[in-house]
mmCIF file of C-alpha atoms in Angstrom:
data_model
loop_
_atom_site.group_PDB
_atom_site.id
_atom_site.type_symbol
_atom_site.label_atom_id
_atom_site.label_comp_id
_atom_site.label_asym_id
_atom_site.label_seq_id
_atom_site.Cartn_x
_atom_site.Cartn_y
_atom_site.Cartn_z
ATOM 1 C CA UNK D 12 0.000 0.000 0.000
ATOM 2 C CA UNK D 13 1.494 3.362 -0.951
ATOM 3 C CA UNK D 14 1.795 6.269 1.453
ATOM 4 C CA UNK D 15 -0.588 8.376 -0.571
ATOM 5 C CA UNK D 16 -3.230 5.662 -0.564
ATOM 6 C CA UNK D 17 -2.709 5.029 3.137
ATOM 7 C CA UNK D 18 -3.610 8.502 4.261
ATOM 8 C CA UNK D 19 -6.229 9.179 1.648
ATOM 9 C CA UNK D 20 -8.056 6.080 2.840
ATOM 10 C CA UNK D 21 -7.904 7.193 6.483
ATOM 11 C CA UNK D 22 -9.285 10.593 5.623
ATOM 12 C CA UNK D 23 -12.063 9.067 3.543
ATOM 13 C CA UNK D 24 -13.159 6.530 6.138
ATOM 14 C CA UNK D 25 -12.834 8.808 9.152
ATOM 15 C CA UNK D 26 -13.790 12.286 7.975
ATOM 16 C CA UNK D 27 -14.004 13.678 11.505
ATOM 17 C CA UNK D 28 -10.483 12.641 12.422
ATOM 18 C CA UNK D 29 -7.422 14.803 12.144
ATOM 19 C CA UNK D 30 -5.249 12.793 9.801
ATOM 20 C CA UNK D 31 -1.795 13.300 8.410
ATOM 21 C CA UNK D 32 -1.954 14.046 4.718
ATOM 22 C CA UNK D 33 1.230 14.180 2.657
ATOM 23 C CA UNK D 34 2.339 17.534 1.339
ATOM 24 C CA UNK D 35 2.038 17.998 -2.356
ATOM 25 C CA UNK D 36 5.572 17.625 -3.675
ATOM 26 C CA UNK D 37 5.320 20.804 -5.699
ATOM 27 C CA UNK D 38 5.115 22.903 -2.546
ATOM 28 C CA UNK D 39 8.586 22.147 -1.256
ATOM 29 C CA UNK D 40 10.374 20.997 -4.380
ATOM 30 C CA UNK D 41 13.411 23.102 -5.185
ATOM 31 C CA UNK D 42 13.504 21.700 -8.710
ATOM 32 C CA UNK D 43 11.778 24.824 -9.896
ATOM 33 C CA UNK D 44 13.153 27.354 -12.398
ATOM 34 C CA UNK D 45 15.335 28.801 -9.596
ATOM 35 C CA UNK D 46 19.064 28.511 -10.231
ATOM 36 C CA UNK D 47 20.659 29.223 -6.844
ATOM 37 C CA UNK D 48 24.060 27.633 -7.453
ATOM 38 C CA UNK D 49 25.736 30.830 -8.671
ATOM 39 C CA UNK D 50 24.434 32.828 -5.726
ATOM 40 C CA UNK D 51 25.528 30.084 -3.321
ATOM 41 C CA UNK D 52 29.057 30.124 -4.724
ATOM 42 C CA UNK D 53 29.248 33.866 -4.240
ATOM 43 C CA UNK D 54 28.072 33.636 -0.622
ATOM 44 C CA UNK D 55 29.702 30.373 0.425
ATOM 45 C CA UNK D 56 31.987 32.049 2.952
ATOM 46 C CA UNK D 57 28.936 33.366 4.807
ATOM 47 C CA UNK D 58 27.064 30.051 5.066
ATOM 48 C CA UNK D 59 27.891 28.961 8.589
ATOM 49 C CA UNK D 60 26.192 25.773 9.719
ATOM 50 C CA UNK D 61 24.267 25.343 12.949
ATOM 51 C CA UNK D 62 27.198 23.422 14.416
ATOM 52 C CA UNK D 63 29.593 26.385 14.217
ATOM 53 C CA UNK D 64 29.657 29.488 16.391
ATOM 54 C CA UNK D 65 29.335 33.005 15.045
ATOM 55 C CA UNK D 66 29.258 36.536 16.404
ATOM 56 C CA UNK D 67 27.065 39.583 15.837
ATOM 57 C CA UNK D 68 29.912 40.934 13.688
ATOM 58 C CA UNK D 69 29.438 37.916 11.412
ATOM 59 C CA UNK D 70 25.721 38.649 11.311
ATOM 60 C CA UNK D 71 26.204 42.248 10.219
ATOM 61 C CA UNK D 72 28.812 41.261 7.610
ATOM 62 C CA UNK D 73 26.309 39.206 5.599
ATOM 63 C CA UNK D 74 26.300 40.872 2.150
ATOM 64 C CA UNK D 75 23.325 42.259 0.310
ATOM 65 C CA UNK D 76 21.710 39.993 -2.278
ATOM 66 C CA UNK D 77 19.873 40.761 -5.505
ATOM 67 C CA UNK D 78 16.166 41.123 -4.867
ATOM 68 C CA UNK D 79 14.727 40.667 -8.338
ATOM 69 C CA UNK D 80 16.570 37.874 -10.137
ATOM 70 C CA UNK D 81 15.170 34.381 -10.674
ATOM 71 C CA UNK D 82 16.892 33.032 -7.560
ATOM 72 C CA UNK D 83 15.660 35.775 -5.197
ATOM 73 C CA UNK D 84 13.464 33.405 -3.167
ATOM 74 C CA UNK D 85 15.575 30.242 -3.362
ATOM 75 C CA UNK D 86 17.212 30.859 0.019
ATOM 76 C CA UNK D 87 13.789 31.081 1.663
ATOM 77 C CA UNK D 88 12.719 27.810 0.033
ATOM 78 C CA UNK D 89 15.888 26.172 1.378
ATOM 79 C CA UNK D 90 14.961 27.154 4.940
ATOM 80 C CA UNK D 91 11.398 25.900 4.601
ATOM 81 C CA UNK D 92 12.650 22.598 3.252
ATOM 82 C CA UNK D 93 14.923 22.369 6.310
ATOM 83 C CA UNK D 94 11.805 22.308 8.516
ATOM 84 C CA UNK D 95 10.043 19.707 6.358
ATOM 85 C CA UNK D 96 12.543 16.877 5.969
ATOM 86 C CA UNK D 97 12.025 13.276 4.831
ATOM 87 C CA UNK D 98 8.299 13.492 4.191
ATOM 88 C CA UNK D 99 8.565 10.426 1.985
ATOM 89 C CA UNK D 100 9.227 8.392 5.162
ATOM 90 C CA UNK D 101 5.760 8.932 6.608
ATOM 91 C CA UNK D 102 4.864 5.299 5.849
ATOM 92 C CA UNK D 103 7.342 4.258 8.537
ATOM 93 C CA UNK D 104 4.859 5.553 11.144
ATOM 94 C CA UNK D 105 1.644 4.006 12.439
ATOM 95 C CA UNK D 106 -1.300 6.034 13.798
ATOM 96 C CA UNK D 107 -1.442 6.697 17.540
ATOM 97 C CA UNK D 108 -5.141 6.537 18.432
ATOM 98 C CA UNK D 109 -7.189 7.345 21.527
ATOM 99 C CA UNK D 110 -10.979 7.089 21.670
ATOM 100 C CA UNK D 111 -11.141 6.652 17.894
ATOM 101 C CA UNK D 112 -9.157 9.842 17.313
ATOM 102 C CA UNK D 113 -5.749 9.941 15.651
ATOM 103 C CA UNK D 114 -3.656 12.053 18.006
ATOM 104 C CA UNK D 115 -0.181 11.229 16.721
ATOM 105 C CA UNK D 116 2.111 8.860 14.815
ATOM 106 C CA UNK D 117 4.639 6.335 16.148
ATOM 107 C CA UNK D 118 7.597 5.032 14.163
ATOM 108 C CA UNK D 119 7.543 1.243 13.834
ATOM 109 C CA UNK D 120 11.088 1.096 15.231
ATOM 110 C CA UNK D 121 10.177 3.211 18.249
ATOM 111 C CA UNK D 122 7.108 1.004 18.772
ATOM 112 C CA UNK D 123 9.469 -1.904 19.518
ATOM 113 C CA UNK D 124 10.638 -0.009 22.620
ATOM 114 C CA UNK D 125 7.043 0.563 23.740
ATOM 115 C CA UNK D 126 5.757 -2.983 23.328
ATOM 116 C CA UNK D 127 7.341 -4.308 26.569
ATOM 117 C CA UNK D 128 5.140 -1.826 28.499
ATOM 118 C CA UNK D 129 2.010 -3.912 27.912
ATOM 119 C CA UNK D 130 0.034 -2.247 30.684
ATOM 120 C CA UNK D 131 0.441 1.122 28.948
ATOM 121 C CA UNK D 132 0.773 0.642 25.176
ATOM 122 C CA UNK D 133 -1.038 -1.896 23.040
ATOM 123 C CA UNK D 134 -0.953 -2.470 19.285
ATOM 124 C CA UNK D 135 -4.251 -3.897 18.006
ATOM 125 C CA UNK D 136 -4.008 -5.897 14.774
ATOM 126 C CA UNK D 137 -6.639 -3.888 13.002
ATOM 127 C CA UNK D 138 -6.448 -1.944 9.747
ATOM 128 C CA UNK D 139 -9.385 0.308 10.594
ATOM 129 C CA UNK D 140 -7.106 3.347 10.611
ATOM 130 C CA UNK D 141 -5.395 2.484 7.344
ATOM 131 C CA UNK D 142 -2.063 1.629 8.935
ATOM 132 C CA UNK D 143 0.620 0.375 6.583
ATOM 133 C CA UNK D 144 1.554 -2.134 9.313
ATOM 134 C CA UNK D 145 -1.934 -3.547 9.816
ATOM 135 C CA UNK D 146 -1.975 -2.246 13.383
ATOM 136 C CA UNK D 147 -2.025 1.002 15.288
ATOM 137 C CA UNK D 148 -0.766 2.218 18.648
ATOM 138 C CA UNK D 149 -3.094 3.054 21.504
ATOM 139 C CA UNK D 150 -3.171 3.105 25.309
ATOM 140 C CA UNK D 151 -4.408 0.253 27.475
ATOM 141 C CA UNK D 152 -8.171 0.534 28.116
ATOM 142 C CA UNK D 153 -7.536 0.502 31.875
ATOM 143 C CA UNK D 154 -6.028 3.973 31.410
ATOM 144 C CA UNK D 155 -9.378 5.695 31.061
ATOM 145 C CA UNK D 156 -8.742 9.166 32.507
ATOM 146 C CA UNK D 157 -6.368 11.940 31.397
ATOM 147 C CA UNK D 158 -4.602 11.814 34.757
ATOM 148 C CA UNK D 159 -4.040 8.046 34.589
ATOM 149 C CA UNK D 160 -2.725 8.315 31.032
ATOM 150 C CA UNK D 161 -0.401 11.198 31.896
ATOM 151 C CA UNK D 162 1.179 9.305 34.790
ATOM 152 C CA UNK D 163 1.502 6.015 32.913
ATOM 153 C CA UNK D 164 3.071 7.516 29.801
ATOM 154 C CA UNK D 165 5.393 9.673 31.931
ATOM 155 C CA UNK D 166 6.705 6.534 33.641
ATOM 156 C CA UNK D 167 7.414 4.942 30.263
ATOM 157 C CA UNK D 168 9.198 8.063 29.008
ATOM 158 C CA UNK D 169 11.326 8.060 32.158
ATOM 159 C CA UNK D 170 12.115 4.364 31.736
ATOM 160 C CA UNK D 171 13.282 4.898 28.157
ATOM 161 C CA UNK D 172 16.078 7.118 29.438
ATOM 162 C CA UNK D 173 18.427 8.513 26.803
ATOM 163 C CA UNK D 174 16.267 7.189 23.994
ATOM 164 C CA UNK D 175 14.343 10.449 24.520
ATOM 165 C CA UNK D 176 16.987 13.098 25.299
ATOM 166 C CA UNK D 177 16.513 16.642 26.558
ATOM 167 C CA UNK D 178 13.747 16.051 29.111
ATOM 168 C CA UNK D 179 12.396 19.469 30.174
ATOM 169 C CA UNK D 180 9.783 18.524 32.783
ATOM 170 C CA UNK D 181 7.296 20.583 30.803
ATOM 171 C CA UNK D 182 3.954 19.076 29.845
ATOM 172 C CA UNK D 183 2.231 19.585 26.499
ATOM 173 C CA UNK D 184 -1.481 18.804 26.011
ATOM 174 C CA UNK D 185 -2.331 15.892 23.695
ATOM 175 C CA UNK D 186 -5.382 16.377 21.473
ATOM 176 C CA UNK D 187 -6.403 15.600 17.917
ATOM 177 C CA UNK D 188 -6.603 19.330 17.105
ATOM 178 C CA UNK D 189 -6.085 22.685 18.803
ATOM 179 C CA UNK D 190 -8.766 23.524 21.350
ATOM 180 C CA UNK D 191 -10.317 20.059 21.283
ATOM 181 C CA UNK D 192 -10.568 17.440 24.040
ATOM 182 C CA UNK D 193 -7.275 16.829 25.850
ATOM 183 C CA UNK D 194 -6.669 13.101 26.278
ATOM 184 C CA UNK D 195 -3.555 13.431 28.453
ATOM 185 C CA UNK D 196 -0.411 15.532 28.878
ATOM 186 C CA UNK D 197 3.011 14.550 27.599
ATOM 187 C CA UNK D 198 6.589 15.603 28.325
ATOM 188 C CA UNK D 199 7.551 18.212 25.731
ATOM 189 C CA UNK D 200 10.746 16.441 24.654
ATOM 190 C CA UNK D 201 8.763 13.257 23.976
ATOM 191 C CA UNK D 202 6.116 14.863 21.752
ATOM 192 C CA UNK D 203 7.937 14.219 18.420
ATOM 193 C CA UNK D 204 8.502 10.543 19.332
ATOM 194 C CA UNK D 205 4.742 10.107 19.520
ATOM 195 C CA UNK D 206 4.018 12.397 16.563
ATOM 196 C CA UNK D 207 1.954 14.653 18.809
ATOM 197 C CA UNK D 208 0.993 18.002 17.385
ATOM 198 C CA UNK D 209 2.724 20.753 19.377
ATOM 199 C CA UNK D 210 2.027 24.461 19.430
ATOM 200 C CA UNK D 211 4.080 27.541 20.165
ATOM 201 C CA UNK D 212 3.956 31.338 20.159
ATOM 202 C CA UNK D 213 6.539 33.357 18.204
ATOM 203 C CA UNK D 214 6.658 37.140 18.271
ATOM 204 C CA UNK D 215 8.345 39.587 15.939
ATOM 205 C CA UNK D 216 9.264 42.677 17.938
ATOM 206 C CA UNK D 217 9.775 45.516 15.495
ATOM 207 C CA UNK D 218 9.957 49.282 15.269
ATOM 208 C CA UNK D 219 9.927 51.912 12.555
ATOM 209 C CA UNK D 220 12.282 54.862 12.274
ATOM 210 C CA UNK D 221 13.366 57.091 9.414
ATOM 211 C CA UNK D 222 11.046 55.220 7.068
ATOM 212 C CA UNK D 223 12.708 51.852 7.734
ATOM 213 C CA UNK D 224 11.605 48.783 9.695
ATOM 214 C CA UNK D 225 13.866 47.061 12.221
ATOM 215 C CA UNK D 226 13.531 43.749 14.083
ATOM 216 C CA UNK D 227 14.885 43.000 17.532
ATOM 217 C CA UNK D 228 16.736 39.667 17.357
ATOM 218 C CA UNK D 229 18.013 37.530 20.203
ATOM 219 C CA UNK D 230 21.097 35.316 20.242
ATOM 220 C CA UNK D 231 20.408 32.178 22.240
ATOM 221 C CA UNK D 232 22.604 31.265 25.178
ATOM 222 C CA UNK D 233 25.468 28.870 24.426
ATOM 223 C CA UNK D 234 24.170 26.808 27.369
ATOM 224 C CA UNK D 235 20.786 26.145 25.745
ATOM 225 C CA UNK D 236 20.155 22.443 25.185
ATOM 226 C CA UNK D 237 18.720 23.131 21.726
ATOM 227 C CA UNK D 238 20.124 25.449 19.042
ATOM 228 C CA UNK D 239 22.739 27.041 21.363
ATOM 229 C CA UNK D 240 24.156 30.346 20.177
ATOM 230 C CA UNK D 241 21.770 30.706 17.240
ATOM 231 C CA UNK D 242 19.576 33.654 16.309
ATOM 232 C CA UNK D 243 15.992 33.722 17.535
ATOM 233 C CA UNK D 244 12.947 35.945 17.693
ATOM 234 C CA UNK D 245 12.721 38.577 20.356
ATOM 235 C CA UNK D 246 10.219 36.278 22.109
ATOM 236 C CA UNK D 247 9.194 32.668 21.440
ATOM 237 C CA UNK D 248 8.103 29.654 23.440
ATOM 238 C CA UNK D 249 6.174 26.405 23.392
ATOM 239 C CA UNK D 250 2.544 26.400 24.450
ATOM 240 C CA UNK D 251 2.269 24.223 27.560
ATOM 241 C CA UNK D 252 -0.773 22.757 29.226
ATOM 242 C CA UNK D 253 -3.486 24.972 30.713
ATOM 243 C CA UNK D 254 -2.492 28.442 29.427
ATOM 244 C CA UNK D 255 -3.856 30.521 26.560
ATOM 245 C CA UNK D 256 -1.715 31.739 23.671
ATOM 246 C CA UNK D 257 -2.091 35.365 24.723
ATOM 247 C CA UNK D 258 -1.201 34.785 28.362
ATOM 248 C CA UNK D 259 1.702 32.547 27.400
ATOM 249 C CA UNK D 260 3.066 35.261 25.126
ATOM 250 C CA UNK D 261 2.845 37.878 27.880
ATOM 251 C CA UNK D 262 4.682 35.517 30.232
ATOM 252 C CA UNK D 263 7.397 34.816 27.662
ATOM 253 C CA UNK D 264 7.750 38.531 26.905
ATOM 254 C CA UNK D 265 8.591 39.214 30.553
ATOM 255 C CA UNK D 266 10.948 36.250 30.947
ATOM 256 C CA UNK D 267 12.814 36.448 27.656
ATOM 257 C CA UNK D 268 12.988 40.157 26.883
ATOM 258 C CA UNK D 269 11.878 42.074 29.986
ATOM 259 C CA UNK D 270 8.818 43.457 28.189
ATOM 260 C CA UNK D 271 6.211 44.589 30.745
ATOM 261 C CA UNK D 272 2.563 43.624 30.402
ATOM 262 C CA UNK D 273 1.711 47.289 29.719
ATOM 263 C CA UNK D 274 3.501 46.865 26.365
ATOM 264 C CA UNK D 275 3.178 43.160 25.622
ATOM 265 C CA UNK D 276 -0.612 43.157 25.842
ATOM 266 C CA UNK D 277 -0.649 45.197 22.606
ATOM 267 C CA UNK D 278 0.961 42.359 20.605
ATOM 268 C CA UNK D 279 -1.270 41.461 17.644
ATOM 269 C CA UNK D 280 -2.015 37.856 16.625
ATOM 270 C CA UNK D 281 -1.374 37.714 12.875
ATOM 271 C CA UNK D 282 -1.794 34.058 11.909
ATOM 272 C CA UNK D 283 0.195 30.831 12.067
ATOM 273 C CA UNK D 284 2.805 28.782 10.218
ATOM 274 C CA UNK D 285 3.184 25.006 10.303
ATOM 275 C CA UNK D 286 5.558 22.244 9.295
ATOM 276 C CA UNK D 287 6.150 18.495 9.508
ATOM 277 C CA UNK D 288 9.712 17.329 10.082
ATOM 278 C CA UNK D 289 10.751 13.654 10.139
ATOM 279 C CA UNK D 290 14.076 12.629 11.614
ATOM 280 C CA UNK D 291 14.671 9.018 12.630
ATOM 281 C CA UNK D 292 11.975 8.008 15.124
ATOM 282 C CA UNK D 293 10.688 11.577 15.404
ATOM 283 C CA UNK D 294 7.788 13.187 13.572
ATOM 284 C CA UNK D 295 7.637 16.838 14.591
ATOM 285 C CA UNK D 296 4.229 18.320 13.750
ATOM 286 C CA UNK D 297 4.314 21.932 14.882
ATOM 287 C CA UNK D 298 1.998 24.902 14.549
ATOM 288 C CA UNK D 299 3.437 28.284 15.529
ATOM 289 C CA UNK D 300 1.052 31.124 16.335
ATOM 290 C CA UNK D 301 2.585 34.363 15.052
ATOM 291 C CA UNK D 302 2.431 37.753 16.769
ATOM 292 C CA UNK D 303 3.693 41.226 15.893
ATOM 293 C CA UNK D 304 4.574 43.780 18.553
ATOM 294 C CA UNK D 305 5.440 47.320 17.507
ATOM 295 C CA UNK D 306 7.839 48.623 20.137
ATOM 296 C CA UNK D 307 8.698 52.197 21.140
ATOM 297 C CA UNK D 308 12.106 53.506 20.066
ATOM 298 C CA UNK D 309 13.104 53.870 23.704
ATOM 299 C CA UNK D 310 12.601 50.200 24.602
ATOM 300 C CA UNK D 311 15.743 48.075 25.096
ATOM 301 C CA UNK D 312 15.151 44.330 25.726
ATOM 302 C CA UNK D 313 16.912 42.509 28.551
ATOM 303 C CA UNK D 314 16.740 38.814 29.289
ATOM 304 C CA UNK D 315 15.379 37.578 32.639
ATOM 305 C CA UNK D 316 15.671 33.770 32.436
ATOM 306 C CA UNK D 317 19.251 33.285 31.209
ATOM 307 C CA UNK D 318 18.198 31.734 27.893
ATOM 308 C CA UNK D 319 19.269 34.678 25.701
ATOM 309 C CA UNK D 320 22.867 35.836 25.455
ATOM 310 C CA UNK D 321 22.236 39.246 23.857
ATOM 311 C CA UNK D 322 19.950 41.295 21.611
ATOM 312 C CA UNK D 323 20.512 43.442 18.541
ATOM 313 C CA UNK D 324 18.289 45.724 16.495
ATOM 314 C CA UNK D 325 18.664 44.761 12.839
ATOM 315 C CA UNK D 326 17.140 46.321 9.685
ATOM 316 C CA UNK D 327 14.471 44.032 8.239
ATOM 317 C CA UNK D 328 16.198 44.007 4.855
ATOM 318 C CA UNK D 329 19.347 42.716 6.563
ATOM 319 C CA UNK D 330 17.320 40.058 8.411
ATOM 320 C CA UNK D 331 15.944 38.851 5.081
ATOM 321 C CA UNK D 332 19.485 38.443 3.733
ATOM 322 C CA UNK D 333 20.570 36.565 6.859
ATOM 323 C CA UNK D 334 17.749 34.064 6.338
ATOM 324 C CA UNK D 335 18.495 33.648 2.641
ATOM 325 C CA UNK D 336 22.263 33.354 2.854
ATOM 326 C CA UNK D 337 23.189 31.795 6.219
ATOM 327 C CA UNK D 338 22.186 29.163 8.747
ATOM 328 C CA UNK D 339 22.348 31.571 11.686
ATOM 329 C CA UNK D 340 18.679 31.311 12.693
ATOM 330 C CA UNK D 341 17.016 28.554 14.698
ATOM 331 C CA UNK D 342 15.275 26.616 11.943
ATOM 332 C CA UNK D 343 11.607 27.382 12.588
ATOM 333 C CA UNK D 344 12.263 31.090 13.166
ATOM 334 C CA UNK D 345 12.943 31.370 9.442
ATOM 335 C CA UNK D 346 9.296 30.534 8.709
ATOM 336 C CA UNK D 347 7.852 33.079 11.132
ATOM 337 C CA UNK D 348 10.107 35.896 9.896
ATOM 338 C CA UNK D 349 9.429 34.993 6.266
ATOM 339 C CA UNK D 350 5.717 35.307 7.061
ATOM 340 C CA UNK D 351 6.479 38.774 8.513
ATOM 341 C CA UNK D 352 8.287 39.711 5.290
ATOM 342 C CA UNK D 353 5.190 38.823 3.281
ATOM 343 C CA UNK D 354 2.789 40.708 5.521
ATOM 344 C CA UNK D 355 4.952 43.835 5.655
ATOM 345 C CA UNK D 356 5.528 43.982 1.917
ATOM 346 C CA UNK D 357 9.207 43.000 1.849
ATOM 347 C CA UNK D 358 8.455 40.056 -0.452
ATOM 348 C CA UNK D 359 6.426 41.240 -3.420
ATOM 349 C CA UNK D 360 4.105 39.403 -5.835
ATOM 350 C CA UNK D 361 6.320 40.451 -8.747
ATOM 351 C CA UNK D 362 9.088 38.108 -7.557
ATOM 352 C CA UNK D 363 8.871 34.697 -9.233
ATOM 353 C CA UNK D 364 7.718 31.986 -6.798
ATOM 354 C CA UNK D 365 5.735 34.350 -4.554
ATOM 355 C CA UNK D 366 2.600 32.213 -4.166
ATOM 356 C CA UNK D 367 4.507 28.959 -3.935
ATOM 357 C CA UNK D 368 6.628 30.313 -1.090
ATOM 358 C CA UNK D 369 3.574 31.739 0.665
ATOM 359 C CA UNK D 370 1.814 28.366 0.499
ATOM 360 C CA UNK D 371 4.845 26.475 1.792
ATOM 361 C CA UNK D 372 4.816 28.389 5.096
ATOM 362 C CA UNK D 373 1.867 26.195 6.083
ATOM 363 C CA UNK D 374 3.147 22.842 4.900
ATOM 364 C CA UNK D 375 1.784 21.094 7.991
ATOM 365 C CA UNK D 376 -1.860 20.972 9.053
ATOM 366 C CA UNK D 377 -2.957 24.133 10.843
ATOM 367 C CA UNK D 378 -5.395 22.279 13.058
#
């Protein structure tokens, strides 16, 4: 059974379920009329990978790029593809189902580590959900309440040890879609191993002066467990259990950039971006709620929680070149800033590939 048939059949048979549908290959394909090789050769010395350190001086030395040639958007497509890897491997995952709802996807190899925990995870031999493996993953029927499920799954995650690295002791709600029934809560670091949809809030803090827009950027602490030393939004964070997007953003504004509620409450929700990233046993299905906050010229951010090393105010045109020509940004920040560039008119319809790039910012299901 092909991957395409697998998930079409699930969607057809269970129209009320939130199912994983493959992305049309034309959305993310870089085999378009873009010819980025020449531009890449010219800028090779500025393409620093995520594994190497860089300074703010390196950031400000990134050269200007042509804005109107056929390859103008190719760097943005590269960054979107980076957040949507190995989609052809979706058939290696089986549905994770609770109460007849698909709430995630489990890699068949990872399932082998779960099968010994027979009082928590079971794998019915049933093709009802269109599984390529003829079975699906679910929780033992004795685990009938959200609290029971949360505790039982947490014990399994703890028992798996280094198989799931980076434990944060932060719980994410597990549901088939945003705002729907929560079946249990799951350790944040474990969410991709169960293909759970995760949500976050990302805020572009900007200001206008002398007819030009600027973005405040943060450089993550070198001690961060994930993406140390890389560029980030002024404010961003995962959306944990039992807090609204707006309240979570206000909290993150205070902790990450010292922005008081009197300012942060004026942040405007402006939409969402989404992606699906497969890496080994992990299927990362993220939706990021985007916010814009126009800041006064006098405001200077300062970090309160030790997760940000420093901040810099950078012209938006320079930020666009950093995204296109380097790997300085934490991967998913590229999507949120690219969305900002569209909404603020920095990417124009006259540039070839405009609609294709716009569509690719929501390559995952916004649900």
